[in-house]
Amino acid sequence: MFLLVILIAVSYSCKDSKQKEDYGTKKNDDKEVAVNEIKLSSAEMEKAKGIFFNTCAGCHGTTRKGATGPSLLPDGDGKWPATKDLGTEGLVSIITNGLPGGMPDWGKQGILTPEETLLMAKYVQLPPPPVPEYTMEDMMKAWKLIVPVKDRVTKPMTKRNWQNYFGVVLRDAGQVAIMDGDTKEQVAILNTGFAVHILRTSATGRYFYSIGRDGKVTLIDLWPETPQIVAESKASFDARSVEVSKYNGPKGDFRDKYIIVGGYTPSHYVVFDAMTLKPLKVVNTDGKVLGDGEYREEARVASIVASHHDPIWVVNVKETGMVWLVDYSDLDKIDENTAKIPTAQFLHDGGWDHSGKYFLVAANAVNKIVVIDVENKKLETIIDVGIKPHPGRGTNIHNKKYGWMWVTGHIGEGKLSFIATDPGPNQWKVVHNIKMEGGGGGNLFVKSHPKSKHLWADRALSTEEALQRSIFVYDTETFKLIKTLKVPEKYKGRAVHMEYNKAGNEVWVSVWGKKDENTSAVLIYDDKTLKLKYEINGDWLITPTGKFNVYNTAFDIY
Ligand code: DHE
């Protein structure tokens, strides 16, 4: 049992009931696959590939060599047990019941039926199928320019305060809701990619870019009276990150010239024209782990941020632990102008410090935060934090004793760590830790605002329902817990992800309910009084997760 307990995948993504349509159907060999007395027909193989891709690959990798979760290879990898030794029965039990370190109970939750669970237990005992290619030619075919730039409006046609719009991800609907942050009215609902993951804005804030788990990137124009989709493209079969070029300075004005999408499968990044989404460049991210170790073909792109000080995207390559500083000022030389910095495995999510010169990213398998000095293109330091740090973009807070600090929470333990970022003797030290209420970990996101004295933290991945449905608010001067906010009974699901409005005086929190139950909500709190001020709900509000305020996202205010 101990072996099973350590065979834990931190896999919190996967509520997908619908499968991506195009992955897994590209190479269909029509033959029964039979190994180790496990037999699957080609139809069962296709189904299993789709389920694996949607529910398991995020953490275990499409090639099943492991990342945030362990490897799932029939003969093991020397570190983690062979799936064929765990056997069908053992694997069915894990997939049904989950494991304490984060492997979800897919069976119990009803995400996988008993038949699907059995299928997956068999599938992971077979060798992983090859990862199909997704080429520039495929991208050109998928590209749709819906409204050419010359036909777009030249000034905002709405009287609304569009800079205070929020894009709300309606994850399982594959939609994005545009909400008016002043009136709280819904302005538009737009069909974007499958299991949309995040939104980022253009440098000016006029456009939202959404990225779906199907690798589809969507350009949403916020200036018409009703926001509309003006272009679509597809970067890969699977992706998590999108970012725009934000630099304007002596090296040129690159604001809204390019966007970059980070591919999980295949592992590459793609540069698109930011206004039309025409694909321009694709660069593979495969390479050696930490610069000189094992060669990883599956080297997925995790978080990406854009510098305001240099024409640079910070691209975090998960499996190899390499941070790439991609200079986009000359697309023909983009790869040769990229600084590739070995750091730690496995890189996941991160954000800027207050000065915007340092980027901090979680290497969650080794419980560390990596700090990159982007201006000088070098590794600044690597900091020990708690178990499985998960900052989102982290958040920057200021107090009298320590000056500016960047904060991360953790999935693996109930701890919030404060890292001092101002130059001086404390710089890059964890100057304070908050022990969160209740047992276990489960924090996914933290948030504050330069005008606020509050730090907000969720517990969306806690194993305890009461904690999943609580938001904790701390004083940034004293680090004391001020209030625990409880999701009202009438809404079901987990409280997840916080976002401030433009003025920095309201905080939006998602209640992530089940897809078909109409029990989800977005709750809006007054940041000063911590009173629930407004509730957004309705049958259109399907599985809200991330929320992105136009102004704060464009100017990296977090
Ligand atoms: Fe995320 C950010 C990857 C599961 C909601 N997520 C990110 C980023 C990455 C990532 C690489 C950083 C993007 C950036 O900044 O450029 N997420 C993954 C996974 O691989 C993982 C673990 C599993 C998977 O298969 O997807 C996963 N993520 C989830 C969820 O289950 C969440 C809670 C709900 C959902 O949408 O599926 C979720 N992830 C988010 C959100 C952000 C995010 C809301 C952006 C936070 C921000 O404020 O910037």
Coordinates of C-alpha atoms and ligand atoms in Angstrom, one line a residue:
M1 CA 0.0 0.0 0.0
F2 CA 2.9 2.3 0.8
L3 CA 4.0 1.9 -2.8
L4 CA 0.6 2.9 -3.9
V5 CA 0.5 5.9 -1.6
I6 CA 3.7 7.3 -3.0
L7 CA 2.5 6.7 -6.5
I8 CA 0.6 9.9 -6.4
A9 CA -0.2 12.2 -9.2
V10 CA -1.0 15.8 -8.4
S11 CA -3.6 16.0 -11.1
Y12 CA -6.1 18.6 -10.5
S13 CA -7.2 19.5 -13.9
C14 CA -9.3 17.0 -15.2
K15 CA -13.1 17.4 -15.1
D16 CA -13.5 16.9 -18.8
S17 CA -16.4 14.7 -19.8
K18 CA -16.2 15.6 -23.5
Q19 CA -13.0 14.6 -25.3
K20 CA -11.0 16.6 -27.7
E21 CA -11.9 15.5 -31.2
D22 CA -8.7 15.5 -33.1
Y23 CA -6.0 14.0 -30.9
G24 CA -5.7 10.2 -31.1
T25 CA -7.5 9.8 -34.4
K26 CA -4.6 10.9 -36.5
K27 CA -2.7 7.7 -36.4
N28 CA -5.1 4.8 -36.3
D29 CA -3.6 1.5 -37.1
D30 CA -6.8 -0.6 -36.9
K31 CA -5.1 -3.4 -35.1
E32 CA -5.8 -5.0 -31.8
V33 CA -3.0 -4.1 -29.3
A34 CA -2.1 -7.0 -27.0
V35 CA 0.8 -6.9 -24.5
N36 CA 1.2 -8.6 -21.1
E37 CA -2.1 -10.4 -21.7
I38 CA -3.9 -7.0 -21.9
K39 CA -5.8 -6.8 -25.1
L40 CA -7.5 -3.7 -26.4
S41 CA -9.3 -3.3 -29.8
S42 CA -8.4 -0.3 -31.9
A43 CA -11.7 1.3 -30.9
E44 CA -10.9 0.8 -27.2
M45 CA -7.3 2.2 -27.8
E46 CA -8.7 5.3 -29.4
K47 CA -11.2 5.9 -26.6
A48 CA -8.5 5.3 -24.0
K49 CA -6.1 7.6 -25.8
G50 CA -8.7 10.4 -25.7
I51 CA -9.5 9.8 -22.0
F52 CA -5.8 9.7 -21.1
F53 CA -5.1 12.9 -23.0
N54 CA -8.0 14.8 -21.3
T55 CA -7.7 13.5 -17.8
C56 CA -4.2 12.2 -17.1
A57 CA -1.6 13.7 -19.6
G58 CA -1.5 17.1 -17.8
C59 CA 0.3 15.6 -14.8
H60 CA 1.8 12.3 -16.1
G61 CA 2.8 13.5 -19.6
T62 CA 1.5 12.2 -23.0
T63 CA 4.6 10.0 -23.2
R64 CA 3.8 8.9 -19.6
K65 CA 7.4 9.6 -18.4
G66 CA 5.9 11.6 -15.5
A67 CA 6.1 15.3 -14.5
T68 CA 4.1 16.6 -11.6
G69 CA 2.7 13.1 -11.4
P70 CA 4.8 9.9 -11.5
S71 CA 5.7 8.0 -14.7
L72 CA 3.1 5.4 -15.9
L73 CA 5.2 3.1 -18.0
P74 CA 4.5 -0.7 -18.3
D75 CA 8.1 -1.5 -17.2
G76 CA 8.6 1.4 -14.8
D77 CA 11.4 3.9 -15.1
G78 CA 13.7 2.8 -12.3
K79 CA 12.1 5.5 -10.0
W80 CA 8.4 4.7 -10.1
P81 CA 6.9 1.2 -10.2
A82 CA 5.9 -0.6 -13.4
T83 CA 2.3 -0.3 -14.1
K84 CA 2.2 -4.0 -15.1
D85 CA 3.3 -4.7 -11.5
L86 CA 0.5 -2.6 -10.1
G87 CA -1.8 -4.7 -12.2
T88 CA -5.3 -4.1 -13.4
E89 CA -6.9 -4.5 -9.9
G90 CA -4.5 -2.1 -8.2
L91 CA -4.8 0.5 -10.9
V92 CA -8.6 0.3 -10.9
S93 CA -8.5 1.0 -7.2
I94 CA -6.2 4.0 -7.6
I95 CA -8.2 5.5 -10.5
T96 CA -11.5 4.9 -8.6
N97 CA -10.5 6.1 -5.2
G98 CA -7.6 8.5 -5.8
L99 CA -4.6 8.9 -3.5
P100 CA -4.0 11.4 -0.7
G101 CA -1.2 13.4 -2.4
G102 CA -3.5 14.7 -5.1
M103 CA -4.4 11.9 -7.5
P104 CA -8.2 12.6 -8.0
D105 CA -10.8 9.9 -7.3
W106 CA -12.1 9.9 -10.9
G107 CA -14.4 6.9 -10.3
K108 CA -15.9 8.2 -7.1
Q109 CA -16.5 11.6 -8.6
G110 CA -18.3 10.0 -11.5
I111 CA -15.9 11.6 -14.0
L112 CA -15.0 8.1 -15.2
T113 CA -17.5 5.2 -15.4
P114 CA -16.5 1.8 -14.0
E115 CA -16.0 0.6 -17.6
E116 CA -13.8 3.6 -18.4
T117 CA -11.8 3.1 -15.2
L118 CA -11.2 -0.5 -16.2
L119 CA -10.2 0.6 -19.7
M120 CA -7.7 3.1 -18.4
A121 CA -6.2 0.6 -15.9
K122 CA -5.5 -1.7 -18.9
Y123 CA -4.4 1.1 -21.2
V124 CA -1.6 2.3 -18.9
Q125 CA -0.1 -1.2 -18.8
L126 CA 0.4 -1.0 -22.6
P127 CA 3.3 1.0 -24.1
P128 CA 2.3 4.7 -24.8
P129 CA 1.4 5.4 -28.4
P130 CA 3.5 7.8 -30.4
V131 CA 2.7 11.5 -30.1
P132 CA 1.4 12.8 -33.5
E133 CA 3.0 15.8 -35.1
Y134 CA 1.3 19.1 -35.5
T135 CA 3.0 21.1 -38.2
M136 CA 2.9 24.7 -39.6
E137 CA 0.9 23.3 -42.4
D138 CA -1.8 22.0 -40.0
M139 CA -1.7 25.4 -38.2
M140 CA -2.3 27.3 -41.5
K141 CA -5.3 25.0 -42.2
A142 CA -6.8 25.7 -38.8
W143 CA -6.3 29.5 -38.9
K144 CA -9.5 31.5 -39.3
L145 CA -9.5 35.3 -39.7
I146 CA -13.1 36.2 -38.9
V147 CA -12.9 40.0 -38.9
P148 CA -9.8 41.4 -40.8
V149 CA -8.1 44.3 -39.0
K150 CA -9.2 46.9 -41.6
D151 CA -12.9 46.0 -40.8
R152 CA -12.5 46.4 -37.0
V153 CA -13.7 49.5 -35.2
T154 CA -11.1 52.1 -34.5
K155 CA -12.4 53.3 -31.1
P156 CA -14.4 51.8 -28.3
M157 CA -18.1 51.6 -29.5
T158 CA -19.3 50.8 -26.0
K159 CA -20.2 53.3 -23.3
R160 CA -19.2 50.7 -20.7
N161 CA -15.9 50.9 -18.8
W162 CA -14.3 48.2 -20.9
Q163 CA -11.0 48.4 -19.0
N164 CA -12.9 47.1 -16.0
Y165 CA -14.3 44.1 -18.0
F166 CA -13.6 40.7 -16.6
G167 CA -13.1 37.6 -18.8
V168 CA -14.5 34.6 -16.9
V169 CA -13.5 31.1 -18.0
L170 CA -16.5 28.8 -18.3
R171 CA -14.3 25.8 -18.3
D172 CA -16.5 22.9 -19.2
A173 CA -18.7 24.9 -21.6
G174 CA -15.7 25.8 -23.6
Q175 CA -16.8 29.4 -23.3
V176 CA -15.6 32.8 -22.0
A177 CA -18.1 35.2 -20.4
I178 CA -17.3 38.9 -20.7
M179 CA -18.6 40.7 -17.6
D180 CA -18.9 44.4 -16.9
G181 CA -17.0 45.0 -13.7
D182 CA -18.9 48.2 -12.9
T183 CA -22.5 47.0 -13.4
K184 CA -21.8 43.2 -13.0
E185 CA -23.8 42.6 -16.1
Q186 CA -23.0 39.9 -18.6
V187 CA -21.8 41.6 -21.8
A188 CA -21.2 38.5 -24.0
I189 CA -20.7 34.8 -23.9
L190 CA -18.3 33.5 -26.6
N191 CA -17.5 30.0 -27.7
T192 CA -13.7 29.6 -27.4
G193 CA -11.6 26.4 -27.0
F194 CA -12.3 23.1 -25.3
A195 CA -11.8 23.3 -21.5
V196 CA -10.5 26.9 -21.7
H197 CA -7.6 27.3 -19.4
I198 CA -6.5 31.0 -19.1
L199 CA -7.0 34.4 -20.6
R200 CA -4.4 37.1 -21.2
T201 CA -5.0 40.6 -22.6
S202 CA -3.3 42.4 -25.3
A203 CA -0.7 45.1 -24.2
T204 CA -3.4 47.8 -24.5
G205 CA -6.1 45.7 -23.0
R206 CA -8.3 46.0 -26.1
Y207 CA -8.2 42.2 -26.8
F208 CA -8.5 39.1 -24.8
Y209 CA -6.6 35.9 -25.9
S210 CA -8.0 32.7 -24.6
I211 CA -6.2 29.3 -24.7
G212 CA -8.1 26.0 -24.6
R213 CA -6.8 22.6 -23.6
D214 CA -7.2 21.7 -27.3
G215 CA -4.5 24.2 -28.2
K216 CA -7.0 26.6 -29.7
V217 CA -6.3 30.3 -29.3
T218 CA -9.1 32.8 -29.7
L219 CA -8.8 36.6 -30.2
I220 CA -11.7 38.5 -28.6
D221 CA -12.2 42.2 -29.5
L222 CA -13.6 44.2 -26.6
W223 CA -14.2 47.4 -28.5
P224 CA -17.4 46.7 -30.5
E225 CA -20.6 47.3 -28.6
T226 CA -20.8 43.6 -28.0
P227 CA -17.4 41.9 -27.7
Q228 CA -16.7 39.5 -30.5
I229 CA -14.3 36.8 -31.7
V230 CA -12.2 38.2 -34.6
A231 CA -9.7 35.4 -35.2
E232 CA -8.9 31.8 -34.2
S233 CA -5.9 29.6 -34.5
K234 CA -4.6 26.3 -33.1
A235 CA -1.1 25.8 -31.8
S236 CA -1.0 22.2 -30.8
F237 CA -3.3 19.4 -29.5
D238 CA -2.9 20.6 -26.0
A239 CA -1.7 23.9 -24.5
R240 CA -1.9 25.9 -21.3
S241 CA -0.3 29.3 -21.9
V242 CA -0.6 32.3 -24.1
E243 CA 1.1 35.7 -23.8
V244 CA 1.4 38.8 -26.0
S245 CA 4.5 41.0 -26.8
K246 CA 4.4 44.0 -24.4
Y247 CA 7.7 45.8 -24.9
N248 CA 7.9 49.4 -26.1
G249 CA 11.3 51.1 -25.9
P250 CA 14.5 51.9 -27.7
K251 CA 14.5 48.5 -29.4
G252 CA 11.1 49.3 -31.0
D253 CA 7.4 49.2 -30.3
F254 CA 6.4 45.6 -30.1
R255 CA 3.1 46.1 -28.2
D256 CA 0.5 43.7 -29.6
K257 CA 2.7 42.7 -32.5
Y258 CA 3.1 39.0 -31.7
I259 CA 1.6 36.4 -29.4
I260 CA 3.2 33.2 -28.2
V261 CA 1.3 30.0 -27.3
G262 CA 3.1 27.3 -25.3
G263 CA 2.3 23.7 -26.5
Y264 CA 2.0 20.8 -24.1
T265 CA 1.6 18.3 -27.0
P266 CA 3.5 18.5 -29.2
S267 CA 6.1 20.3 -27.1
H268 CA 6.8 23.5 -28.9
Y269 CA 6.0 27.2 -28.8
V270 CA 4.3 29.0 -31.7
V271 CA 4.5 32.7 -32.5
F272 CA 1.4 34.2 -34.1
D273 CA 0.6 37.7 -35.5
A274 CA -1.2 39.2 -32.5
M275 CA -3.8 41.0 -34.6
T276 CA -4.8 38.2 -37.1
L277 CA -3.5 35.0 -35.3
K278 CA -1.6 34.0 -38.5
P279 CA 1.0 31.4 -37.4
L280 CA 4.5 32.8 -38.0
K281 CA 7.0 30.5 -36.3
V282 CA 7.2 27.2 -34.5
V283 CA 10.1 26.2 -32.3
N284 CA 10.5 22.8 -30.6
T285 CA 11.3 22.9 -26.9
D286 CA 12.7 19.3 -26.6
G287 CA 16.1 19.0 -25.0
K288 CA 18.2 17.7 -22.2
V289 CA 17.0 17.9 -18.6
L290 CA 18.7 20.8 -16.9
G291 CA 21.0 21.3 -19.9
D292 CA 23.0 18.1 -19.9
G293 CA 20.9 15.2 -18.5
E294 CA 18.5 12.8 -20.2
Y295 CA 17.0 13.9 -23.5
R296 CA 13.3 14.6 -23.2
E297 CA 11.2 14.8 -26.4
E298 CA 8.2 15.7 -24.3
A299 CA 9.4 19.0 -22.9
R300 CA 6.2 20.9 -22.4
V301 CA 5.8 24.7 -22.2
A302 CA 4.2 25.7 -18.9
S303 CA 3.9 29.4 -17.9
I304 CA 4.9 32.3 -20.1
V305 CA 5.2 35.9 -19.2
A306 CA 6.1 39.0 -21.2
S307 CA 8.7 41.5 -20.0
H308 CA 7.7 45.2 -20.1
H309 CA 11.5 46.1 -20.0
D310 CA 12.9 44.0 -22.8
P311 CA 11.4 42.4 -26.0
I312 CA 11.4 39.1 -24.1
W313 CA 9.1 36.3 -23.2
V314 CA 10.0 34.1 -20.3
V315 CA 9.1 30.5 -21.4
N316 CA 9.2 27.8 -18.8
V317 CA 10.0 24.3 -20.1
K318 CA 8.5 21.9 -17.6
E319 CA 10.3 18.6 -18.1
T320 CA 13.8 19.9 -18.8
G321 CA 13.7 22.5 -16.1
M322 CA 15.0 25.1 -18.5
V323 CA 13.9 28.7 -18.5
W324 CA 14.1 30.2 -22.0
L325 CA 14.3 33.9 -22.4
V326 CA 13.0 34.3 -25.9
D327 CA 14.0 37.5 -27.6
Y328 CA 11.2 38.2 -30.2
S329 CA 12.8 41.3 -31.7
D330 CA 14.0 39.4 -34.8
L331 CA 11.8 36.4 -35.6
D332 CA 14.3 35.0 -38.0
K333 CA 16.9 34.7 -35.2
I334 CA 14.5 33.9 -32.4
D335 CA 16.1 30.6 -31.4
E336 CA 19.7 31.7 -31.6
N337 CA 18.7 34.8 -29.6
T338 CA 17.2 32.8 -26.9
A339 CA 19.1 32.4 -23.6
K340 CA 18.4 28.9 -22.2
I341 CA 18.9 28.8 -18.4
P342 CA 19.1 25.5 -16.5
T343 CA 17.1 25.7 -13.2
A344 CA 15.1 22.9 -11.6
Q345 CA 12.3 20.4 -12.4
F346 CA 9.4 20.5 -13.1
L347 CA 8.6 24.1 -13.9
H348 CA 5.0 25.1 -13.7
D349 CA 3.5 28.5 -12.9
G350 CA 4.9 31.9 -11.8
G351 CA 4.9 35.7 -12.1
W352 CA 6.8 38.9 -11.8
D353 CA 8.1 40.5 -8.7
H354 CA 7.0 44.0 -7.9
S355 CA 9.8 45.6 -9.9
G356 CA 9.0 43.6 -13.0
K357 CA 12.7 42.7 -13.4
Y358 CA 12.7 39.3 -11.7
F359 CA 10.5 36.3 -12.6
L360 CA 9.6 33.7 -9.9
V361 CA 8.5 30.3 -10.9
A362 CA 7.6 27.1 -9.1
A363 CA 9.7 24.0 -9.6
N364 CA 7.0 21.9 -7.9
A365 CA 8.5 18.5 -7.9
V366 CA 11.5 19.7 -5.8
N367 CA 9.6 22.2 -3.6
K368 CA 11.5 25.2 -4.9
I369 CA 10.9 28.7 -6.3
V370 CA 13.3 29.6 -9.1
V371 CA 14.2 33.3 -9.5
I372 CA 15.3 34.6 -12.9
D373 CA 17.0 38.0 -13.4
V374 CA 15.4 38.7 -16.8
E375 CA 17.2 41.9 -17.4
N376 CA 20.6 40.3 -17.0
K377 CA 19.4 37.0 -18.5
K378 CA 20.6 34.8 -15.6
L379 CA 19.5 32.6 -12.8
E380 CA 19.4 34.7 -9.7
T381 CA 18.7 32.1 -7.1
I382 CA 16.7 29.0 -6.2
I383 CA 14.7 29.1 -2.9
D384 CA 13.4 26.3 -0.8
V385 CA 9.7 26.6 0.1
G386 CA 7.0 24.1 1.1
I387 CA 5.5 21.0 -0.5
K388 CA 4.4 21.5 -4.1
P389 CA 4.4 25.3 -4.4
H390 CA 1.6 26.6 -6.7
P391 CA 1.7 30.4 -6.9
G392 CA -0.5 30.9 -10.0
R393 CA 1.3 34.2 -10.9
G394 CA 1.9 34.7 -7.2
T395 CA 1.1 38.1 -5.7
N396 CA 3.2 41.1 -4.6
I397 CA 2.5 42.7 -1.2
H398 CA 4.3 45.4 0.8
N399 CA 4.7 45.7 4.6
K400 CA 6.7 48.0 6.8
K401 CA 9.1 45.4 8.1
Y402 CA 10.1 43.6 4.9
G403 CA 9.2 45.9 2.1
W404 CA 8.0 44.2 -1.1
M405 CA 7.4 40.5 -0.9
W406 CA 6.2 37.9 -3.5
V407 CA 3.9 35.2 -2.1
T408 CA 3.3 31.6 -3.0
G409 CA 0.9 29.0 -1.6
H410 CA 1.3 25.2 -1.8
I411 CA -0.7 22.3 -2.9
G412 CA 1.0 19.8 -0.6
E413 CA 0.8 21.7 2.7
G414 CA -1.2 24.5 4.3
K415 CA 1.5 27.1 4.1
L416 CA 1.8 30.5 2.5
S417 CA 5.4 31.6 2.0
F418 CA 6.5 35.3 1.7
I419 CA 9.8 35.9 -0.2
A420 CA 11.4 39.4 0.3
T421 CA 12.2 40.8 -3.1
D422 CA 13.7 44.3 -2.4
P423 CA 17.6 44.5 -2.7
G424 CA 19.2 44.1 0.8
P425 CA 20.1 41.4 3.3
N426 CA 16.6 39.8 3.2
Q427 CA 16.3 39.6 -0.6
W428 CA 15.2 36.2 -1.7
K429 CA 14.8 35.0 1.9
V430 CA 11.5 33.4 3.0
V431 CA 10.9 36.1 5.6
H432 CA 7.6 34.7 6.8
N433 CA 5.3 31.6 6.6
I434 CA 1.6 31.6 7.4
K435 CA 0.3 28.2 8.6
M436 CA -3.2 28.0 7.1
E437 CA -6.3 26.8 9.1
G438 CA -7.2 23.1 9.1
G439 CA -5.2 20.1 7.9
G440 CA -3.5 19.3 4.6
G441 CA -2.7 21.6 1.7
G442 CA -4.8 22.4 -1.3
N443 CA -4.1 26.0 -1.9
L444 CA -4.1 26.9 -5.6
F445 CA -4.1 30.7 -5.8
V446 CA -3.2 33.8 -3.8
K447 CA -4.1 37.4 -4.6
S448 CA -3.6 41.0 -3.4
H449 CA -3.5 44.4 -5.0
P450 CA -1.1 47.4 -4.5
K451 CA -4.0 49.4 -3.0
S452 CA -5.1 46.7 -0.6
K453 CA -3.8 45.6 2.8
H454 CA -5.3 42.1 2.3
L455 CA -4.0 38.8 1.0
W456 CA -6.6 36.4 -0.3
A457 CA -6.0 32.6 -0.5
D458 CA -8.2 29.7 -1.6
R459 CA -8.1 26.0 -0.6
A460 CA -9.7 24.6 -3.8
L461 CA -7.7 21.3 -3.7
S462 CA -8.2 20.5 0.0
T463 CA -9.6 17.1 0.7
E464 CA -11.9 18.7 3.3
E465 CA -15.1 20.1 1.8
A466 CA -15.3 22.9 4.4
L467 CA -11.9 24.1 3.4
Q468 CA -12.6 23.8 -0.3
R469 CA -15.5 26.2 0.2
S470 CA -13.5 28.7 2.3
I471 CA -11.5 31.8 1.3
F472 CA -9.0 33.0 3.8
V473 CA -8.1 36.7 4.1
Y474 CA -4.9 37.8 5.9
D475 CA -3.6 41.2 7.0
T476 CA -0.5 42.0 4.9
E477 CA 1.1 44.0 7.8
T478 CA 0.6 41.5 10.7
F479 CA 0.2 38.3 8.6
K480 CA -2.8 37.6 10.9
L481 CA -6.0 35.8 9.6
I482 CA -8.7 38.5 9.5
K483 CA -11.6 36.5 8.2
T484 CA -12.6 33.1 6.7
L485 CA -15.3 33.7 4.1
K486 CA -17.7 30.8 3.5
V487 CA -19.4 30.0 0.2
P488 CA -23.2 30.4 0.8
E489 CA -25.0 27.0 1.1
K490 CA -27.1 27.6 -2.0
Y491 CA -24.0 27.3 -4.2
K492 CA -22.2 24.0 -4.6
G493 CA -18.6 23.4 -5.4
R494 CA -15.1 24.7 -4.6
A495 CA -14.1 28.3 -4.1
V496 CA -11.3 29.0 -6.6
H497 CA -9.1 31.8 -7.9
M498 CA -9.5 35.5 -6.9
E499 CA -9.2 38.6 -9.1
Y500 CA -9.4 42.3 -8.2
N501 CA -11.3 44.9 -10.2
K502 CA -9.5 47.8 -11.8
A503 CA -10.0 50.1 -8.7
G504 CA -8.6 47.4 -6.4
N505 CA -11.5 47.6 -4.0
E506 CA -13.5 44.4 -5.0
V507 CA -12.5 40.8 -5.2
W508 CA -14.2 38.2 -7.5
V509 CA -14.1 34.6 -6.4
S510 CA -15.4 31.6 -8.5
V511 CA -17.6 28.8 -7.0
W512 CA -16.7 26.0 -9.3
G513 CA -19.8 23.7 -9.3
K514 CA -20.7 20.7 -11.5
K515 CA -21.3 21.2 -15.1
D516 CA -25.0 20.3 -15.2
E517 CA -26.2 21.5 -11.8
N518 CA -26.6 25.2 -12.1
T519 CA -25.1 25.7 -8.7
S520 CA -21.9 27.7 -9.7
A521 CA -21.4 31.4 -8.9
V522 CA -19.0 34.3 -9.0
L523 CA -19.0 36.0 -5.6
I524 CA -17.9 39.6 -5.4
Y525 CA -16.6 40.9 -2.0
D526 CA -15.8 44.4 -0.8
D527 CA -12.1 44.3 -0.1
K528 CA -12.4 46.7 2.8
T529 CA -15.3 45.4 4.7
L530 CA -14.9 41.8 3.4
K531 CA -18.7 41.7 3.0
L532 CA -20.3 39.8 0.1
K533 CA -21.5 42.6 -2.1
Y534 CA -22.8 40.9 -5.2
E535 CA -23.6 37.3 -6.5
I536 CA -23.4 36.4 -10.1
N537 CA -25.2 33.2 -11.0
G538 CA -27.5 31.7 -13.7
D539 CA -27.7 28.6 -15.9
W540 CA -25.2 30.2 -18.3
L541 CA -22.5 30.3 -15.6
I542 CA -21.1 26.8 -16.2
T543 CA -18.0 25.8 -14.2
P544 CA -16.4 29.3 -13.7
T545 CA -12.7 29.0 -12.9
G546 CA -10.2 31.7 -13.8
K547 CA -11.2 35.4 -14.0
F548 CA -9.1 38.1 -15.6
N549 CA -9.6 41.8 -15.2
V550 CA -8.6 43.7 -18.4
Y551 CA -6.6 46.4 -16.7
N552 CA -4.9 44.3 -14.1
T553 CA -3.9 41.6 -16.7
A554 CA -2.6 44.1 -19.3
F555 CA -0.4 45.9 -16.7
D556 CA 0.5 42.8 -14.7
I557 CA -1.0 44.0 -11.5
Y558 CA -1.0 41.2 -9.0
Ligands
DHE1 FE1 -3.8 25.5 -14.6 C1 -2.5 28.6 -14.9 C2 -1.1 24.2 -16.1 C3 -4.9 22.4 -13.8 C4 -6.8 26.9 -13.5 N1 -2.1 26.3 -15.3 C5 -1.7 27.6 -15.3 C6 -0.4 27.7 -15.9 C7 -0.1 26.4 -16.3 C8 -1.1 25.5 -15.9 C9 1.2 26.0 -17.0 C10 0.4 29.0 -16.1 C11 -0.1 29.7 -17.4 C12 0.7 31.0 -17.6 O1 0.8 31.8 -16.6 O2 1.2 31.2 -18.7 N2 -3.2 23.6 -14.9 C13 -2.0 23.3 -15.6 C14 -1.8 21.8 -15.6 O3 -1.0 21.2 -16.3 C15 -2.8 21.2 -14.7 C16 -2.1 20.9 -13.4 C17 -3.4 19.9 -15.2 C18 -4.1 20.0 -16.5 O4 -4.3 18.9 -17.1 O5 -4.5 21.1 -17.0 C19 -3.7 22.5 -14.4 N3 -5.6 24.7 -13.7 C20 -5.8 23.5 -13.5 C21 -7.1 23.3 -12.9 O6 -7.7 22.2 -12.6 C22 -7.7 24.6 -12.7 C23 -7.9 24.9 -11.2 C24 -9.1 24.8 -13.4 C25 -9.1 24.5 -14.9 O7 -9.3 25.5 -15.6 O8 -8.8 23.4 -15.3 C26 -6.6 25.5 -13.3 N4 -4.5 27.4 -14.2 C27 -5.8 27.7 -13.8 C28 -5.9 29.2 -13.8 C29 -4.6 29.7 -14.1 C30 -3.8 28.6 -14.4 C31 -7.1 30.0 -13.3 C32 -4.2 31.2 -14.2 C33 -3.9 31.8 -12.9 C34 -3.6 33.2 -13.0 O9 -4.1 34.0 -12.2 O10 -2.8 33.6 -13.9

